[in-house]
Amino acid sequence: MSGLLVSLQGAVAQGVLWGIMVLGVYITFRLMDIADMTVDGSFALGACVCAVLVVNKGVNPVLALLVAAAAGVVAGAVTGILHTVFEIPAILAGILTQISLWSINLRIMGGKSNLPLLKVKTLISGLAASFGMTQAQASMIVGIVLAVAAILFLYWFFGTEIGSAMRATGNNEDMVRALGVDTRMTKLLSLMVSNGLVGLSGALVCQSQKYGDVGSGTGAIVIGLAAVIIGEVVFSRIFRNFALKLLSVALGAVIYYIVIQFVLTAGLNT
């Protein structure tokens, strides 16, 4: 029983960290009605940038998280420019950026596909060492704090004039354009904010797992969409406020990883 509880702690920790990525997917998929395939690349981008900064450059791990989030913003901006300026369909623009990021991530990593963080101090390992916690417990605390901060930020941001315009663009783009709003800019901003959160999540998972990998984002968009749907199905009748809807999709990621852990504990083949 104790082994199951320990494994569930790890599952919840991973779910919370990935939940920040799911918030980014929710912005594009639900609020903007855009299928953004950039996620797989920008998640790995955040992990690679964080790993290189912490290991090779000796950068403070907290600052590395911010830089990784900024890198995700840039990746989202590239997809946004391809979609809005060059009028490439959103799904194709995301695929182009995602494929390009594979090469860029390899270049960032110095040609290596994997970079371990075992010998360096990260935000999570530092917290675990300072308070005598396990890696999973420290990951859970850091993830919960940052996930709540992200939800509060998004709740405030989408209540502003530009945030409301972004949400309205996803609901009825033609009407918003008729009211004089530049929908190209709202789409660009949504992709930047979304992938900024994805990059941050990738960096957090990198610090939690103690390695950065160019393939760490493979399947991220599938996990994100699954978590969004799970969160909406489970909590849709309970959480009707926008902030609670954001919370529900983050909890969807936690449920996703708990279910996977139960399946693995049951002895099914991975």
GROMACS .gro file of C-alpha atoms in nm:
model
  270
    1MET     CA    1   0.000   0.000   0.000
    2SER     CA    2   0.284   0.238   0.084
    3GLY     CA    3   0.439   0.168  -0.257
    4LEU     CA    4   0.113   0.266  -0.425
    5LEU     CA    5   0.097   0.591  -0.226
    6VAL     CA    6   0.454   0.678  -0.325
    7SER     CA    7   0.381   0.608  -0.691
    8LEU     CA    8   0.063   0.816  -0.671
    9GLN     CA    9   0.266   1.106  -0.529
   10GLY     CA   10   0.486   1.090  -0.836
   11ALA     CA   11   0.181   1.074  -1.064
   12VAL     CA   12   0.020   1.377  -0.899
   13ALA     CA   13   0.348   1.568  -0.918
   14GLN     CA   14   0.382   1.498  -1.290
   15GLY     CA   15   0.017   1.581  -1.345
   16VAL     CA   16   0.051   1.921  -1.177
   17LEU     CA   17   0.363   2.010  -1.376
   18TRP     CA   18   0.203   1.903  -1.703
   19GLY     CA   19  -0.113   2.085  -1.596
   20ILE     CA   20   0.061   2.415  -1.669
   21MET     CA   21   0.111   2.294  -2.025
   22VAL     CA   22  -0.257   2.196  -2.040
   23LEU     CA   23  -0.352   2.554  -1.952
   24GLY     CA   24  -0.165   2.664  -2.263
   25VAL     CA   25  -0.342   2.403  -2.476
   26TYR     CA   26  -0.678   2.516  -2.334
   27ILE     CA   27  -0.614   2.874  -2.449
   28THR     CA   28  -0.566   2.779  -2.813
   29PHE     CA   29  -0.794   2.477  -2.833
   30ARG     CA   30  -1.097   2.603  -2.641
   31LEU     CA   31  -1.074   2.982  -2.622
   32MET     CA   32  -0.931   3.050  -2.970
   33ASP     CA   33  -1.053   2.737  -3.154
   34ILE     CA   34  -0.703   2.676  -3.293
   35ALA     CA   35  -0.542   2.334  -3.318
   36ASP     CA   36  -0.186   2.437  -3.228
   37MET     CA   37   0.067   2.165  -3.309
   38THR     CA   38   0.355   2.382  -3.189
   39VAL     CA   39   0.311   2.235  -2.841
   40ASP     CA   40   0.523   1.924  -2.903
   41GLY     CA   41   0.816   2.141  -3.009
   42SER     CA   42   0.781   2.427  -2.761
   43PHE     CA   43   0.756   2.184  -2.466
   44ALA     CA   44   1.087   2.026  -2.564
   45LEU     CA   45   1.227   2.374  -2.633
   46GLY     CA   46   1.156   2.480  -2.275
   47ALA     CA   47   1.321   2.164  -2.141
   48CYS     CA   48   1.630   2.201  -2.363
   49VAL     CA   49   1.678   2.571  -2.287
   50CYS     CA   50   1.643   2.510  -1.914
   51ALA     CA   51   1.886   2.214  -1.915
   52VAL     CA   52   2.154   2.399  -2.111
   53LEU     CA   53   2.128   2.713  -1.899
   54VAL     CA   54   2.147   2.526  -1.569
   55VAL     CA   55   2.415   2.273  -1.667
   56ASN     CA   56   2.640   2.452  -1.915
   57LYS     CA   57   2.591   2.816  -1.820
   58GLY     CA   58   2.541   2.787  -1.443
   59VAL     CA   59   2.230   3.004  -1.457
   60ASN     CA   60   2.000   3.022  -1.154
   61PRO     CA   61   1.727   2.757  -1.204
   62VAL     CA   62   1.449   3.010  -1.140
   63LEU     CA   63   1.590   3.242  -1.407
   64ALA     CA   64   1.623   2.939  -1.635
   65LEU     CA   65   1.248   2.880  -1.598
   66LEU     CA   66   1.175   3.237  -1.705
   67VAL     CA   67   1.405   3.213  -2.006
   68ALA     CA   68   1.244   2.881  -2.104
   69ALA     CA   69   0.901   3.043  -2.086
   70ALA     CA   70   1.030   3.330  -2.302
   71ALA     CA   71   1.161   3.077  -2.554
   72GLY     CA   72   0.814   2.924  -2.568
   73VAL     CA   73   0.669   3.270  -2.631
   74VAL     CA   74   0.904   3.313  -2.927
   75ALA     CA   75   0.803   2.973  -3.067
   76GLY     CA   76   0.437   3.072  -3.039
   77ALA     CA   77   0.513   3.402  -3.210
   78VAL     CA   78   0.669   3.218  -3.506
   79THR     CA   79   0.357   3.006  -3.547
   80GLY     CA   80   0.141   3.316  -3.509
   81ILE     CA   81   0.335   3.505  -3.776
   82LEU     CA   82   0.318   3.211  -4.017
   83HIS     CA   83  -0.059   3.194  -3.961
   84THR     CA   84  -0.154   3.562  -3.953
   85VAL     CA   85   0.102   3.729  -4.180
   86PHE     CA   86   0.166   3.454  -4.435
   87GLU     CA   87  -0.190   3.319  -4.406
   88ILE     CA   88  -0.080   2.958  -4.358
   89PRO     CA   89  -0.353   2.747  -4.193
   90ALA     CA   90  -0.301   2.732  -3.817
   91ILE     CA   91  -0.251   2.355  -3.799
   92LEU     CA   92   0.007   2.361  -4.080
   93ALA     CA   93   0.185   2.662  -3.927
   94GLY     CA   94   0.214   2.473  -3.599
   95ILE     CA   95   0.349   2.164  -3.775
   96LEU     CA   96   0.612   2.374  -3.956
   97THR     CA   97   0.727   2.531  -3.629
   98GLN     CA   98   0.724   2.196  -3.451
   99ILE     CA   99   0.940   2.031  -3.717
  100SER     CA  100   1.179   2.327  -3.720
  101LEU     CA  101   1.214   2.316  -3.343
  102TRP     CA  102   1.347   1.960  -3.361
  103SER     CA  103   1.661   2.089  -3.535
  104ILE     CA  104   1.674   2.402  -3.321
  105ASN     CA  105   1.651   2.200  -2.999
  106LEU     CA  106   1.937   1.977  -3.115
  107ARG     CA  107   2.145   2.286  -3.188
  108ILE     CA  108   2.064   2.431  -2.845
  109MET     CA  109   2.173   2.104  -2.682
  110GLY     CA  110   2.503   2.113  -2.871
  111GLY     CA  111   2.415   1.817  -3.088
  112LYS     CA  112   2.322   1.596  -2.792
  113SER     CA  113   1.978   1.443  -2.765
  114ASN     CA  114   1.990   1.423  -2.385
  115LEU     CA  115   2.148   1.634  -2.109
  116PRO     CA  116   2.138   1.512  -1.744
  117LEU     CA  117   2.094   1.751  -1.450
  118LEU     CA  118   2.208   1.504  -1.185
  119LYS     CA  119   2.511   1.704  -1.070
  120VAL     CA  120   2.349   2.049  -1.058
  121LYS     CA  121   2.107   2.210  -0.818
  122THR     CA  122   1.761   2.286  -0.950
  123LEU     CA  123   1.463   2.462  -0.796
  124ILE     CA  124   1.299   2.129  -0.714
  125SER     CA  125   1.609   1.946  -0.587
  126GLY     CA  126   1.704   2.251  -0.381
  127LEU     CA  127   1.361   2.260  -0.219
  128ALA     CA  128   1.374   1.886  -0.150
  129ALA     CA  129   1.719   1.913   0.011
  130SER     CA  130   1.627   2.218   0.220
  131PHE     CA  131   1.311   2.068   0.374
  132GLY     CA  132   1.395   1.696   0.367
  133MET     CA  133   1.129   1.610   0.111
  134THR     CA  134   1.129   1.360  -0.170
  135GLN     CA  135   1.169   1.474  -0.529
  136ALA     CA  136   0.803   1.398  -0.595
  137GLN     CA  137   0.685   1.603  -0.296
  138ALA     CA  138   0.901   1.899  -0.395
  139SER     CA  139   0.778   1.874  -0.755
  140MET     CA  140   0.419   1.871  -0.631
  141ILE     CA  141   0.464   2.183  -0.417
  142VAL     CA  142   0.645   2.379  -0.689
  143GLY     CA  143   0.390   2.266  -0.948
  144ILE     CA  144   0.090   2.362  -0.735
  145VAL     CA  145   0.231   2.706  -0.654
  146LEU     CA  146   0.313   2.785  -1.018
  147ALA     CA  147  -0.011   2.634  -1.151
  148VAL     CA  148  -0.217   2.849  -0.914
  149ALA     CA  149  -0.009   3.153  -1.010
  150ALA     CA  150  -0.067   3.077  -1.380
  151ILE     CA  151  -0.443   3.038  -1.326
  152LEU     CA  152  -0.463   3.367  -1.138
  153PHE     CA  153  -0.262   3.542  -1.409
  154LEU     CA  154  -0.479   3.402  -1.687
  155TYR     CA  155  -0.799   3.492  -1.498
  156TRP     CA  156  -0.676   3.850  -1.465
  157PHE     CA  157  -0.538   3.872  -1.819
  158PHE     CA  158  -0.850   3.743  -1.992
  159GLY     CA  159  -1.054   3.992  -1.792
  160THR     CA  160  -0.864   4.284  -1.944
  161GLU     CA  161  -0.970   4.455  -2.267
  162ILE     CA  162  -0.718   4.272  -2.485
  163GLY     CA  163  -0.791   3.942  -2.310
  164SER     CA  164  -1.165   3.984  -2.364
  165ALA     CA  165  -1.096   4.062  -2.731
  166MET     CA  166  -0.896   3.740  -2.757
  167ARG     CA  167  -1.181   3.535  -2.610
  168ALA     CA  168  -1.431   3.708  -2.836
  169THR     CA  169  -1.213   3.628  -3.138
  170GLY     CA  170  -1.240   3.260  -3.057
  171ASN     CA  171  -1.619   3.287  -3.022
  172ASN     CA  172  -1.700   3.493  -3.332
  173GLU     CA  173  -1.404   3.619  -3.533
  174ASP     CA  174  -1.614   3.792  -3.802
  175MET     CA  175  -1.811   3.994  -3.547
  176VAL     CA  176  -1.498   4.098  -3.359
  177ARG     CA  177  -1.332   4.207  -3.682
  178ALA     CA  178  -1.642   4.409  -3.771
  179LEU     CA  179  -1.604   4.591  -3.438
  180GLY     CA  180  -1.257   4.708  -3.540
  181VAL     CA  181  -1.043   4.457  -3.350
  182ASP     CA  182  -0.731   4.330  -3.524
  183THR     CA  183  -0.795   3.958  -3.499
  184ARG     CA  184  -0.448   3.879  -3.635
  185MET     CA  185  -0.298   4.040  -3.326
  186THR     CA  186  -0.530   3.858  -3.086
  187LYS     CA  187  -0.444   3.525  -3.247
  188LEU     CA  188  -0.073   3.604  -3.231
  189LEU     CA  189  -0.095   3.697  -2.863
  190SER     CA  190  -0.292   3.384  -2.778
  191LEU     CA  191  -0.031   3.161  -2.940
  192MET     CA  192   0.248   3.345  -2.759
  193VAL     CA  193   0.081   3.317  -2.416
  194SER     CA  194  -0.011   2.954  -2.478
  195ASN     CA  195   0.336   2.842  -2.580
  196GLY     CA  196   0.495   3.048  -2.304
  197LEU     CA  197   0.308   2.830  -2.054
  198VAL     CA  198   0.404   2.519  -2.250
  199GLY     CA  199   0.773   2.617  -2.242
  200LEU     CA  200   0.752   2.683  -1.868
  201SER     CA  201   0.594   2.340  -1.814
  202GLY     CA  202   0.868   2.175  -2.019
  203ALA     CA  203   1.135   2.342  -1.806
  204LEU     CA  204   0.964   2.232  -1.484
  205VAL     CA  205   0.936   1.873  -1.602
  206CYS     CA  206   1.303   1.889  -1.701
  207GLN     CA  207   1.403   1.999  -1.350
  208SER     CA  208   1.174   1.739  -1.194
  209GLN     CA  209   1.303   1.447  -1.402
  210LYS     CA  210   1.662   1.579  -1.386
  211TYR     CA  211   1.729   1.568  -1.759
  212GLY     CA  212   1.648   1.757  -2.073
  213ASP     CA  213   1.564   1.565  -2.390
  214VAL     CA  214   1.490   1.681  -2.743
  215GLY     CA  215   1.212   1.421  -2.762
  216SER     CA  216   1.048   1.512  -2.432
  217GLY     CA  217   0.763   1.692  -2.607
  218THR     CA  218   0.657   1.396  -2.821
  219GLY     CA  219   0.286   1.341  -2.769
  220ALA     CA  220   0.245   1.654  -2.556
  221ILE     CA  221  -0.046   1.784  -2.761
  222VAL     CA  222  -0.225   1.447  -2.719
  223ILE     CA  223  -0.177   1.461  -2.341
  224GLY     CA  224  -0.292   1.824  -2.339
  225LEU     CA  225  -0.611   1.759  -2.536
  226ALA     CA  226  -0.690   1.448  -2.330
  227ALA     CA  227  -0.645   1.643  -2.005
  228VAL     CA  228  -0.867   1.928  -2.130
  229ILE     CA  229  -1.145   1.687  -2.222
  230ILE     CA  230  -1.113   1.490  -1.897
  231GLY     CA  231  -1.124   1.808  -1.690
  232GLU     CA  232  -1.428   1.940  -1.874
  233VAL     CA  233  -1.620   1.612  -1.853
  234VAL     CA  234  -1.551   1.559  -1.482
  235PHE     CA  235  -1.593   1.914  -1.356
  236SER     CA  236  -1.817   2.087  -1.614
  237ARG     CA  237  -2.129   2.076  -1.395
  238ILE     CA  238  -1.940   2.197  -1.088
  239PHE     CA  239  -1.697   2.457  -1.221
  240ARG     CA  240  -1.872   2.726  -1.424
  241ASN     CA  241  -1.659   3.027  -1.336
  242PHE     CA  242  -1.374   3.095  -1.582
  243ALA     CA  243  -1.106   3.060  -1.314
  244LEU     CA  244  -1.257   2.728  -1.206
  245LYS     CA  245  -1.265   2.610  -1.567
  246LEU     CA  246  -0.892   2.678  -1.585
  247LEU     CA  247  -0.850   2.482  -1.263
  248SER     CA  248  -1.055   2.195  -1.401
  249VAL     CA  249  -0.830   2.141  -1.704
  250ALA     CA  250  -0.521   2.148  -1.481
  251LEU     CA  251  -0.687   1.886  -1.260
  252GLY     CA  252  -0.760   1.691  -1.576
  253ALA     CA  253  -0.385   1.642  -1.622
  254VAL     CA  254  -0.356   1.513  -1.265
  255ILE     CA  255  -0.640   1.265  -1.325
  256TYR     CA  256  -0.475   1.158  -1.652
  257TYR     CA  257  -0.148   1.067  -1.478
  258ILE     CA  258  -0.323   0.902  -1.183
  259VAL     CA  259  -0.515   0.677  -1.423
  260ILE     CA  260  -0.191   0.586  -1.602
  261GLN     CA  261  -0.028   0.502  -1.268
  262PHE     CA  262  -0.317   0.276  -1.168
  263VAL     CA  263  -0.292   0.100  -1.503
  264LEU     CA  264   0.082   0.043  -1.458
  265THR     CA  265   0.031  -0.069  -1.098
  266ALA     CA  266  -0.225  -0.323  -1.218
  267GLY     CA  267   0.059  -0.485  -1.411
  268LEU     CA  268  -0.051  -0.407  -1.764
  269ASN     CA  269   0.221  -0.386  -2.026
  270THR     CA  270   0.343  -0.029  -2.076
   0.00000   0.00000   0.00000
